[in-house]
Short mmCIF file of N, CA, C and O in Angstrom, two decimals:
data_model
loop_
_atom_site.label_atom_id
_atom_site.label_comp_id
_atom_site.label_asym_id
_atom_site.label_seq_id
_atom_site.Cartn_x
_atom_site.Cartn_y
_atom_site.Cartn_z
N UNK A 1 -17.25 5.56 14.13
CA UNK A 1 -15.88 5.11 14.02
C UNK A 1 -15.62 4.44 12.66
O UNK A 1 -14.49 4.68 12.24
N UNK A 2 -16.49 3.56 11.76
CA UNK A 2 -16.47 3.19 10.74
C UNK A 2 -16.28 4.38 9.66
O UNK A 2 -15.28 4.30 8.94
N UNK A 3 -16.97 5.23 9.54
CA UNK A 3 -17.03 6.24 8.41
C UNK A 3 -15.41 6.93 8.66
O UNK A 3 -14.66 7.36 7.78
N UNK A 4 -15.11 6.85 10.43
CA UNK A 4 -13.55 7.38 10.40
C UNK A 4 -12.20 6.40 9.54
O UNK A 4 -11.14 6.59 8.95
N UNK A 5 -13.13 5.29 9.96
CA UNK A 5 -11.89 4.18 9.61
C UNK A 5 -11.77 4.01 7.63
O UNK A 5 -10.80 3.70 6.95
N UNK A 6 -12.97 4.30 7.27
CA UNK A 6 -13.16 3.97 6.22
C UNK A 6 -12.46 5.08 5.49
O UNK A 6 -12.22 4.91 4.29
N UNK A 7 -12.08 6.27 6.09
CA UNK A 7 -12.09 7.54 5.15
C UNK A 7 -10.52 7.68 5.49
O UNK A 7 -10.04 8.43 4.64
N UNK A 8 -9.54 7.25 6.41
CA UNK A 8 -8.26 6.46 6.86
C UNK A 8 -7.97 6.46 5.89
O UNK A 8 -7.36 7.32 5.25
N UNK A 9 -8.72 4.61 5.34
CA UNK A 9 -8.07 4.03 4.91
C UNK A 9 -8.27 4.65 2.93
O UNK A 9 -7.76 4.15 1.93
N UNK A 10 -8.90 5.48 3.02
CA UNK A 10 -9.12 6.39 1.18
C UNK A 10 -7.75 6.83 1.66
O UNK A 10 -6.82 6.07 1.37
N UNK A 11 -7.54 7.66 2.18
CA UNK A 11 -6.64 8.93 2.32
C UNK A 11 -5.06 8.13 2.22
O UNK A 11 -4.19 8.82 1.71
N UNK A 12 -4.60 6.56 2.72
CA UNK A 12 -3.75 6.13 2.60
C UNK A 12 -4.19 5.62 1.08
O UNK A 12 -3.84 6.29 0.11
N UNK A 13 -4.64 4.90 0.99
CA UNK A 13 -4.66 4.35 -0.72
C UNK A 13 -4.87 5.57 -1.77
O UNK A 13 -5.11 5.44 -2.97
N UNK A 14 -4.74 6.76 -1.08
CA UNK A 14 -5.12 7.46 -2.77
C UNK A 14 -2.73 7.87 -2.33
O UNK A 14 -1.81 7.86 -3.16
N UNK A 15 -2.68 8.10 -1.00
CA UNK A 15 -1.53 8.52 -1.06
C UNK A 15 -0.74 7.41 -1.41
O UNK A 15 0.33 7.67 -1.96
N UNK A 16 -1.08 6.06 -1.20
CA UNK A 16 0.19 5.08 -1.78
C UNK A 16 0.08 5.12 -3.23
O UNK A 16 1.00 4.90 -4.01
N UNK A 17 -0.68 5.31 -3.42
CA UNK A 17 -0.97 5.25 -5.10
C UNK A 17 -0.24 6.44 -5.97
O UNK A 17 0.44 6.38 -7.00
N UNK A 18 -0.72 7.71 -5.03
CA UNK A 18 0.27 8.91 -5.21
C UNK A 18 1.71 8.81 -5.61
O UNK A 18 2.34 9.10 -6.63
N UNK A 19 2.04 8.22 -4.27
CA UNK A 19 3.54 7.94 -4.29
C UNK A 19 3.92 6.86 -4.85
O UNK A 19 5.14 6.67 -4.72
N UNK A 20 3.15 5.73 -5.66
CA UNK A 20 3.94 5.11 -6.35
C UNK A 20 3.75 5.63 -7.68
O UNK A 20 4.77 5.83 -8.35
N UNK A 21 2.77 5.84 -8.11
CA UNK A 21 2.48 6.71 -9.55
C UNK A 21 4.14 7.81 -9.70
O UNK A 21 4.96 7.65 -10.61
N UNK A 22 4.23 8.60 -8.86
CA UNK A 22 5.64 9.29 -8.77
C UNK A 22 6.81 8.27 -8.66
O UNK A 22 7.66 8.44 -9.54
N UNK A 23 6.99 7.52 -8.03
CA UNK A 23 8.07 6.77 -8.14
C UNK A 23 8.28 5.51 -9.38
O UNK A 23 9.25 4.77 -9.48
N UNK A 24 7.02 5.53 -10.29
CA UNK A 24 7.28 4.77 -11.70
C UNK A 24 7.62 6.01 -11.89
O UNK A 24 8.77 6.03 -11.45
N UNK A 25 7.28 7.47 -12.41
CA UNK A 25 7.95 8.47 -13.05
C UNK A 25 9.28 7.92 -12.74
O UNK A 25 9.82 7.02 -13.38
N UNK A 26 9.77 8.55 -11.70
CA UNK A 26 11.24 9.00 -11.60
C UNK A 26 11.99 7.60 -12.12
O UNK A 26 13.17 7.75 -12.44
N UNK A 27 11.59 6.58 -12.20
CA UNK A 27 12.11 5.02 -12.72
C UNK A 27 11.81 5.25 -14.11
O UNK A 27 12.67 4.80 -14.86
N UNK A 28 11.05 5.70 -14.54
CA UNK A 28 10.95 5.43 -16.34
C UNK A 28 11.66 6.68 -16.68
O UNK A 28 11.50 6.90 -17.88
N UNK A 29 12.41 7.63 -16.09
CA UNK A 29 13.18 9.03 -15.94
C UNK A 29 14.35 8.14 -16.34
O UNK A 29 14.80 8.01 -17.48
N UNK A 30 14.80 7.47 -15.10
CA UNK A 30 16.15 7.10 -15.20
C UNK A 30 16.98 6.12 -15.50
O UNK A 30 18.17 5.84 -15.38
N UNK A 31 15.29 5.33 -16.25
CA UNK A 31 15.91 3.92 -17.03
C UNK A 31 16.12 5.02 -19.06
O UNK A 31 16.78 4.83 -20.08
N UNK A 32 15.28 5.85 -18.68
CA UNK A 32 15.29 6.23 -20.18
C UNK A 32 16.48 7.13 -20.40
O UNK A 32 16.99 7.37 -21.50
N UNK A 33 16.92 7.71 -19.01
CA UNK A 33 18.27 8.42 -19.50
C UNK A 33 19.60 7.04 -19.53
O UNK A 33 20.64 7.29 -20.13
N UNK A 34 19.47 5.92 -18.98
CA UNK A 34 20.13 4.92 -18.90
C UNK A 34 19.73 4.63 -20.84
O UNK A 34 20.82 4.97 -21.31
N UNK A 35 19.32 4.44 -21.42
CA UNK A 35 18.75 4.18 -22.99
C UNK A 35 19.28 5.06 -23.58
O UNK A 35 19.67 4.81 -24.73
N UNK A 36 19.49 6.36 -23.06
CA UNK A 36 20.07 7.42 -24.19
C UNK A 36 21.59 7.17 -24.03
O UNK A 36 22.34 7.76 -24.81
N UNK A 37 22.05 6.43 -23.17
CA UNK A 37 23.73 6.27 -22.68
C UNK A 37 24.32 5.25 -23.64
O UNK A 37 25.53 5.16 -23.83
N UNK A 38 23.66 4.70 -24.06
CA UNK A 38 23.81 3.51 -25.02
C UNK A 38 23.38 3.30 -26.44
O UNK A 38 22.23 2.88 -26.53
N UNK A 39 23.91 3.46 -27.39
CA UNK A 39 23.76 3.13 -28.79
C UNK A 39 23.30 1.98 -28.96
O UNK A 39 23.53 1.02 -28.22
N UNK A 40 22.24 1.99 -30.49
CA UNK A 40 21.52 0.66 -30.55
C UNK A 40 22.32 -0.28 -30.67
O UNK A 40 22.41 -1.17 -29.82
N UNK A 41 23.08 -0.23 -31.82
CA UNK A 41 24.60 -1.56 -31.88
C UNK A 41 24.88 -1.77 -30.62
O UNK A 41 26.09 -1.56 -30.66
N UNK A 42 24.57 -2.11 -29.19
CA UNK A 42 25.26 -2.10 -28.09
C UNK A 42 25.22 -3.72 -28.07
O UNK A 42 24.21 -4.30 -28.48
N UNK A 43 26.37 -4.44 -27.57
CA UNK A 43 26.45 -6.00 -27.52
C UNK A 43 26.48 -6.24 -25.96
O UNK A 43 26.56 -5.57 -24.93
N UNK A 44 26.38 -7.56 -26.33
CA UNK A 44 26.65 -8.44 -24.60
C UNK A 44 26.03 -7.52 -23.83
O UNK A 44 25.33 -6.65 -24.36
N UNK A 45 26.25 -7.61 -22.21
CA UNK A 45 25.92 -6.45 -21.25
C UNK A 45 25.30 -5.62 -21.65
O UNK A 45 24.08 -5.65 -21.45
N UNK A 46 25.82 -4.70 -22.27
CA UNK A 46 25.13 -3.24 -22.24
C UNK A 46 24.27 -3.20 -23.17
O UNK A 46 23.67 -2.12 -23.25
N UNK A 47 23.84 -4.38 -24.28
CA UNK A 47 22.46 -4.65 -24.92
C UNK A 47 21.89 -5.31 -23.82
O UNK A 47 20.71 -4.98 -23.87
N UNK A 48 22.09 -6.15 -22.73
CA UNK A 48 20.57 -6.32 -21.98
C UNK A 48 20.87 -5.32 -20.95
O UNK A 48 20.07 -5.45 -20.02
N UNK A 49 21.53 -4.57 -20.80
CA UNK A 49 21.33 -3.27 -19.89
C UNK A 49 20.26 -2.26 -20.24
O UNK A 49 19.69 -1.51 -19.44
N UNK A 50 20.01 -2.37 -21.96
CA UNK A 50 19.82 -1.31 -22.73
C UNK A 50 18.26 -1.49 -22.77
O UNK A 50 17.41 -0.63 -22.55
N UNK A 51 18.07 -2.95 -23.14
CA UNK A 51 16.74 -3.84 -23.36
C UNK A 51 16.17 -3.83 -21.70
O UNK A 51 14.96 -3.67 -21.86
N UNK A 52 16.31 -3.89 -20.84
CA UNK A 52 16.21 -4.00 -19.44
C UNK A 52 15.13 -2.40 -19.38
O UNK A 52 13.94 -2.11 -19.47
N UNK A 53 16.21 -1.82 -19.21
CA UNK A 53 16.12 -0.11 -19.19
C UNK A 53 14.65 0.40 -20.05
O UNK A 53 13.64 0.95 -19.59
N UNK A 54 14.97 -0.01 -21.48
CA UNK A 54 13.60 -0.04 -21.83
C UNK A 54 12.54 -0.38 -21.62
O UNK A 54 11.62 0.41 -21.83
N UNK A 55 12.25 -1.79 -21.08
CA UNK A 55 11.47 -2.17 -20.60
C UNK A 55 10.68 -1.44 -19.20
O UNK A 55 9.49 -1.26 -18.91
N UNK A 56 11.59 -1.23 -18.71
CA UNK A 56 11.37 -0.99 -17.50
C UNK A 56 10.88 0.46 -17.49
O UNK A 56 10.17 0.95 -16.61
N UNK A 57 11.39 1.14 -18.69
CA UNK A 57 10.74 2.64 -18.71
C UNK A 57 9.48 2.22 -19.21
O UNK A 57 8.52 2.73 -18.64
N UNK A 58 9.30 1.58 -19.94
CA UNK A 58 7.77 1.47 -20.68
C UNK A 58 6.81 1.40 -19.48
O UNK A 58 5.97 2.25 -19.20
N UNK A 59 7.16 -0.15 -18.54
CA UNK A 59 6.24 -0.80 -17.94
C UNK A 59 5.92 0.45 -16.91
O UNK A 59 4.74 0.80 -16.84
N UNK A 60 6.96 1.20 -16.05
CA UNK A 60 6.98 2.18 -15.26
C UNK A 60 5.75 3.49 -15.72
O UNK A 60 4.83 3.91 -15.02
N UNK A 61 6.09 3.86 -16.92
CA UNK A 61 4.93 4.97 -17.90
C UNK A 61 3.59 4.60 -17.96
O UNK A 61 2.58 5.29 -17.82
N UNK A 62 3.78 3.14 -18.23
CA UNK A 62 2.27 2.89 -18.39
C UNK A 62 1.77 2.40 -16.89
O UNK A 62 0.74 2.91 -16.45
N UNK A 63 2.28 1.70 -16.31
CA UNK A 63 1.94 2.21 -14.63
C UNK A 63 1.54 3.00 -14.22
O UNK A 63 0.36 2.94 -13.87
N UNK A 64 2.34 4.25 -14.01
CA UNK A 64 1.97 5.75 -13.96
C UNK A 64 0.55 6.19 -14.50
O UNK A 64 -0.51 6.59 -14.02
N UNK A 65 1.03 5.93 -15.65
CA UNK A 65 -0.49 6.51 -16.74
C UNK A 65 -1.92 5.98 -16.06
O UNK A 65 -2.82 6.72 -15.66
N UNK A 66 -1.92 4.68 -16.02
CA UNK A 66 -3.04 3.71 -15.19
C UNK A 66 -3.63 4.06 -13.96
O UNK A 66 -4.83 3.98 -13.69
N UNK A 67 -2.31 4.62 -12.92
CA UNK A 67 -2.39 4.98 -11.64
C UNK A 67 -3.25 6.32 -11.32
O UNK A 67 -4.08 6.36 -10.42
N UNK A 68 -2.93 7.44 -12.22
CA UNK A 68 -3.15 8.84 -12.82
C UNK A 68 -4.30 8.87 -12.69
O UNK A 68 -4.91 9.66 -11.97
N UNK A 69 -5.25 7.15 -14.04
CA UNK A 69 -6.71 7.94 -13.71
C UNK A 69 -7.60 7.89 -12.84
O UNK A 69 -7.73 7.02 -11.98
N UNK A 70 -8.30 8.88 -13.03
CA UNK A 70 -9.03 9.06 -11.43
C UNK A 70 -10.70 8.10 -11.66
O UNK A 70 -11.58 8.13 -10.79
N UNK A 71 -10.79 7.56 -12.59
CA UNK A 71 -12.45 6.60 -12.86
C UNK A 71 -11.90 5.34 -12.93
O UNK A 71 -12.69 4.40 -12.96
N UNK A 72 -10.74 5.12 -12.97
CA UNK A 72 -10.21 3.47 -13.08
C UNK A 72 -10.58 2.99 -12.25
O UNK A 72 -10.20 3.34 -11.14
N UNK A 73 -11.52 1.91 -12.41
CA UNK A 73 -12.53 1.33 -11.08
C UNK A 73 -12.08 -0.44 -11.41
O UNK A 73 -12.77 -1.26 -10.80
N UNK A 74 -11.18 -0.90 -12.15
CA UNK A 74 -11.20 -2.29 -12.58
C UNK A 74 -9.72 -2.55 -11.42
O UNK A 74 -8.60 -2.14 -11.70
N UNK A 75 -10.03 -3.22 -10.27
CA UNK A 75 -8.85 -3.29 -9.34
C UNK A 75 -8.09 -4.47 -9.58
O UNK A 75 -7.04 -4.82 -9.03
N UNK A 76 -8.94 -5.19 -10.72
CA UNK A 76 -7.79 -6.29 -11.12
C UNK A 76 -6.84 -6.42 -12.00
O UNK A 76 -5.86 -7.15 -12.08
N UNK A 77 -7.45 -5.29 -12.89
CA UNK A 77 -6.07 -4.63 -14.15
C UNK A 77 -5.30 -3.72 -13.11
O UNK A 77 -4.08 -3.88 -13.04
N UNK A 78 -5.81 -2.91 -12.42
CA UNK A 78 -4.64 -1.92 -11.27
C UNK A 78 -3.67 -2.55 -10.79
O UNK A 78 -2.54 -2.07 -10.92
N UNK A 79 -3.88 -4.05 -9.95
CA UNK A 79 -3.29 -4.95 -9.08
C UNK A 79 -2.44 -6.04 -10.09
O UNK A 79 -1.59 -6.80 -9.64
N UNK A 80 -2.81 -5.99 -11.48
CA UNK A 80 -2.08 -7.08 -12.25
C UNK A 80 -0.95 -5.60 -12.61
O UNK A 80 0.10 -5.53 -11.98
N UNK A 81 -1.27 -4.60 -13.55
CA UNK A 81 -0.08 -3.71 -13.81
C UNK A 81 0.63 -3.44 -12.52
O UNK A 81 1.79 -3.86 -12.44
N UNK A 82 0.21 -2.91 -11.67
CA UNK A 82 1.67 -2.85 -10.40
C UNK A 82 2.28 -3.91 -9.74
O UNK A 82 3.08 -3.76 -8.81
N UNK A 83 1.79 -5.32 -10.35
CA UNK A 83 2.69 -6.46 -9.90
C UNK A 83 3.30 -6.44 -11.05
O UNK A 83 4.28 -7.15 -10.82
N UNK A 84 3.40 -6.04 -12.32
CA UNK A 84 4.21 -6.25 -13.10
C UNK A 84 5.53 -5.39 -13.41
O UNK A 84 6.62 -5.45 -13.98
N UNK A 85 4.78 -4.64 -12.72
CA UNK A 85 5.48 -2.99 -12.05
C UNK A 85 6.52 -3.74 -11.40
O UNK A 85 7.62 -3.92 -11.92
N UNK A 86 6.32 -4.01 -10.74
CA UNK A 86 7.28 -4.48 -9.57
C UNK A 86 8.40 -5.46 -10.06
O UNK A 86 9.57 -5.13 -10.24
N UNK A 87 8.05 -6.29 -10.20
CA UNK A 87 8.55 -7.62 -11.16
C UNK A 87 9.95 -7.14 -12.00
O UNK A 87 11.13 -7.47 -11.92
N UNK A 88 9.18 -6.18 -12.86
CA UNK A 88 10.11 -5.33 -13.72
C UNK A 88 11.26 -4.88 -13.29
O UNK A 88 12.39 -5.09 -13.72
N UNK A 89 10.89 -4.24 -12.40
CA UNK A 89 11.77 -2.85 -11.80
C UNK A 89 12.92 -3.71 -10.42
O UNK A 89 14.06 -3.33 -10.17
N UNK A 90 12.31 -4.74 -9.83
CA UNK A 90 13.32 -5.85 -9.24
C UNK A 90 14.74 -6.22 -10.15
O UNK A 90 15.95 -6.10 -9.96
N UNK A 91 13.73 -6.81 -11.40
CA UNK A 91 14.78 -7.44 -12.60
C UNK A 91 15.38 -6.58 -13.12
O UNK A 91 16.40 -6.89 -13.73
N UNK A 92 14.91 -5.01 -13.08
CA UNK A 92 16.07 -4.19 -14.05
C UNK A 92 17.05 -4.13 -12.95
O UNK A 92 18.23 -4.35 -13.20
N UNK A 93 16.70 -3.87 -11.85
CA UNK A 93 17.83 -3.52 -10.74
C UNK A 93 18.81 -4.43 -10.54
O UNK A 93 19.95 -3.99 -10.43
N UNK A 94 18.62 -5.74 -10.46
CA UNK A 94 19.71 -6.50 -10.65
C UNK A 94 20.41 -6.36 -12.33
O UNK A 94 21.63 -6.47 -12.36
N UNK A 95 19.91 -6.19 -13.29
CA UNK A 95 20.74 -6.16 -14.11
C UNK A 95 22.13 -5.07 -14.41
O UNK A 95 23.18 -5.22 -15.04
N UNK A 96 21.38 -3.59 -13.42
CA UNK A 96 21.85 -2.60 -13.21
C UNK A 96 22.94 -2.72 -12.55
O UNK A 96 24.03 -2.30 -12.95
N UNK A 97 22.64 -3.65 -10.87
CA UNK A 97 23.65 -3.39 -10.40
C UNK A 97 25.41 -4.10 -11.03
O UNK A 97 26.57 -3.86 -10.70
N UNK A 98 24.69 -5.14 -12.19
CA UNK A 98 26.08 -5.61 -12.29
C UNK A 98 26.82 -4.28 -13.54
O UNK A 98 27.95 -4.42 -14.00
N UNK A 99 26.35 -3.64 -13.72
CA UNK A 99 26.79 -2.46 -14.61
C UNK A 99 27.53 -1.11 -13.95
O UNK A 99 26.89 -0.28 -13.30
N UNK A 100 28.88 -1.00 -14.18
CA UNK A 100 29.43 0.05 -13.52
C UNK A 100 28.93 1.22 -13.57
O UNK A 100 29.15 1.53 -14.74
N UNK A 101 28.28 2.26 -12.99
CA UNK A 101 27.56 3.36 -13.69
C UNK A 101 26.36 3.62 -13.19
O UNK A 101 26.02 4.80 -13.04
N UNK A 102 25.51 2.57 -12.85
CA UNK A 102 24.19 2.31 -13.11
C UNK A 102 23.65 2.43 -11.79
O UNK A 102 22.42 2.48 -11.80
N UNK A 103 24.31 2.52 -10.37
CA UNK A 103 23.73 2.67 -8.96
C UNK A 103 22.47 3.31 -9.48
O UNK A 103 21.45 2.63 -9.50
N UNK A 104 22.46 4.60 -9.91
CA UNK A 104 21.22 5.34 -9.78
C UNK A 104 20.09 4.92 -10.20
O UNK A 104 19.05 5.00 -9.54
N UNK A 105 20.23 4.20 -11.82
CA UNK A 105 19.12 3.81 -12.38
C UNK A 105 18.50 2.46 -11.33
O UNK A 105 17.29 2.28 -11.40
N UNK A 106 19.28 1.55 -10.40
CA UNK A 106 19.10 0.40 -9.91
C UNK A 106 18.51 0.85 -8.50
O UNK A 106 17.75 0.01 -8.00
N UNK A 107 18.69 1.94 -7.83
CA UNK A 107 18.46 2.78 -6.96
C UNK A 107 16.73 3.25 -7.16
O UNK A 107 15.86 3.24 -6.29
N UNK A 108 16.62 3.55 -8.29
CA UNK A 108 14.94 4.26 -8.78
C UNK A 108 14.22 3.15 -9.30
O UNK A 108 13.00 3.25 -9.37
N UNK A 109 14.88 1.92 -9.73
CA UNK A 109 14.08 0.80 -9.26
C UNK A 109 13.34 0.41 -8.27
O UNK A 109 12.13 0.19 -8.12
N UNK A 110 14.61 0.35 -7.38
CA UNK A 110 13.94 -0.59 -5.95
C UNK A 110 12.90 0.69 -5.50
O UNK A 110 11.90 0.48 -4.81
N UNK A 111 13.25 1.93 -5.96
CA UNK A 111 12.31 2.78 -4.84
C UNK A 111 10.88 2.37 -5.46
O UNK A 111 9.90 2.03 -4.80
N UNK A 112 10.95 2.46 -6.82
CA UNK A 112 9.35 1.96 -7.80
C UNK A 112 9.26 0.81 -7.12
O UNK A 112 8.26 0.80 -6.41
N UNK A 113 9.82 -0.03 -7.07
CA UNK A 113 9.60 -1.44 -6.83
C UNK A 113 8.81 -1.77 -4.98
O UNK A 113 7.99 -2.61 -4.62
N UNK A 114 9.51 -0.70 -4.22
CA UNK A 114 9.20 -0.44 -2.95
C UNK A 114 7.85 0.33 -2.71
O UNK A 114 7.18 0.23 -1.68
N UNK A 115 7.59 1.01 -3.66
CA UNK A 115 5.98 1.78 -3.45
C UNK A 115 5.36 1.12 -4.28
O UNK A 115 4.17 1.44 -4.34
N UNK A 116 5.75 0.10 -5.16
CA UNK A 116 4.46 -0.89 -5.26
C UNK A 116 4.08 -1.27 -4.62
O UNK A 116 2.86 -1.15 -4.44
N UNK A 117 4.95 -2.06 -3.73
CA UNK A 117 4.49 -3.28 -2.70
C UNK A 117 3.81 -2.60 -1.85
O UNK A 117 2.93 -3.16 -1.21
N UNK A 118 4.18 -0.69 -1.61
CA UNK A 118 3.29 -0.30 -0.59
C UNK A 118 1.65 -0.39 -0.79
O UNK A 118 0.79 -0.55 0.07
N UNK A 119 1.52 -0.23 -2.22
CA UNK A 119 0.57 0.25 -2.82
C UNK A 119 -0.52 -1.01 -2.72
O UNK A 119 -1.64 -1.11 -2.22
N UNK A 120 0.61 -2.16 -3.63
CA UNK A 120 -0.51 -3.64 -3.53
C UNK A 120 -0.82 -3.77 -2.03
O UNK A 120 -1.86 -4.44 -1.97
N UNK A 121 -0.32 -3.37 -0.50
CA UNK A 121 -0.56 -3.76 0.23
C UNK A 121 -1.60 -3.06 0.89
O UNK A 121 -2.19 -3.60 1.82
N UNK A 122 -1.93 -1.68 0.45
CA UNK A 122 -3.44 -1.41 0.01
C UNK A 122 -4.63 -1.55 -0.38
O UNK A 122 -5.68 -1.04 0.03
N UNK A 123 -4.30 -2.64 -1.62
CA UNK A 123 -5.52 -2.99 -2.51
C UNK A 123 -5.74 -4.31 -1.95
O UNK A 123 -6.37 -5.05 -2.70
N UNK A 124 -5.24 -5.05 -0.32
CA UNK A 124 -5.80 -6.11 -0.16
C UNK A 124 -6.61 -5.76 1.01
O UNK A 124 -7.36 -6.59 1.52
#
């Protein structure tokens, strides 16, 4: 029953990991098409809409990227980047939602932000 339980619980942590690795994609997708909507001169609002967005595509990519490899054996750099993951992608979403336009990008937040937490609740 152990070797069953043990091989469970692989098959959920490689799939939460799966699915959050995909859901930073589609978040660093649609914070970066949120970045192309906006010119650098952008003031007030839609410069920290713009700065937000970026961020949040970066942190999301390199999430992803981290998640991807398959020898990454250091679970405390894994568990520090997808809390920051998270963190991120909370704070862009509120900045989003006060932006007319922006449901979607604030939408592919919370979903990144939601398969982190699935994910960290894996790695405990």
């Amino acid at each position: 029953m152990t070797s069953l339980t043990t091989q469970q619980e692989l098959v959920r942590f490689l799939e939460d990991r799966f699915a959050c690795a995909q859901a930073c994609t589609g978040c660093a997708r649609a914070c970066v098409l949120r970045v192309s909507r906006s010119g650098p001169d952008a003031t007030g609002h839609e410069a920290l809409v713009r700065s937000k967005a970026l961020l949040c595509a970066e942190v999301c990519d390199a999430t992803c990227r981290m998640l991807a490899e398959q020898n990454l054996q250091d679970e405390s750099a894994l568990r520090l980047q997808t809390k920051w993951c998270l963190l991120v992608c909370l704070e862009s979403a509120q900045v989003f939602d006060a932006r007319p336009g922006a449901a979607t990008e604030a939408a592919a937040c919370r979903d990144c932000a939601r398969a982190c937490t699935e994910f960290l609740a894996t790695l405990n």
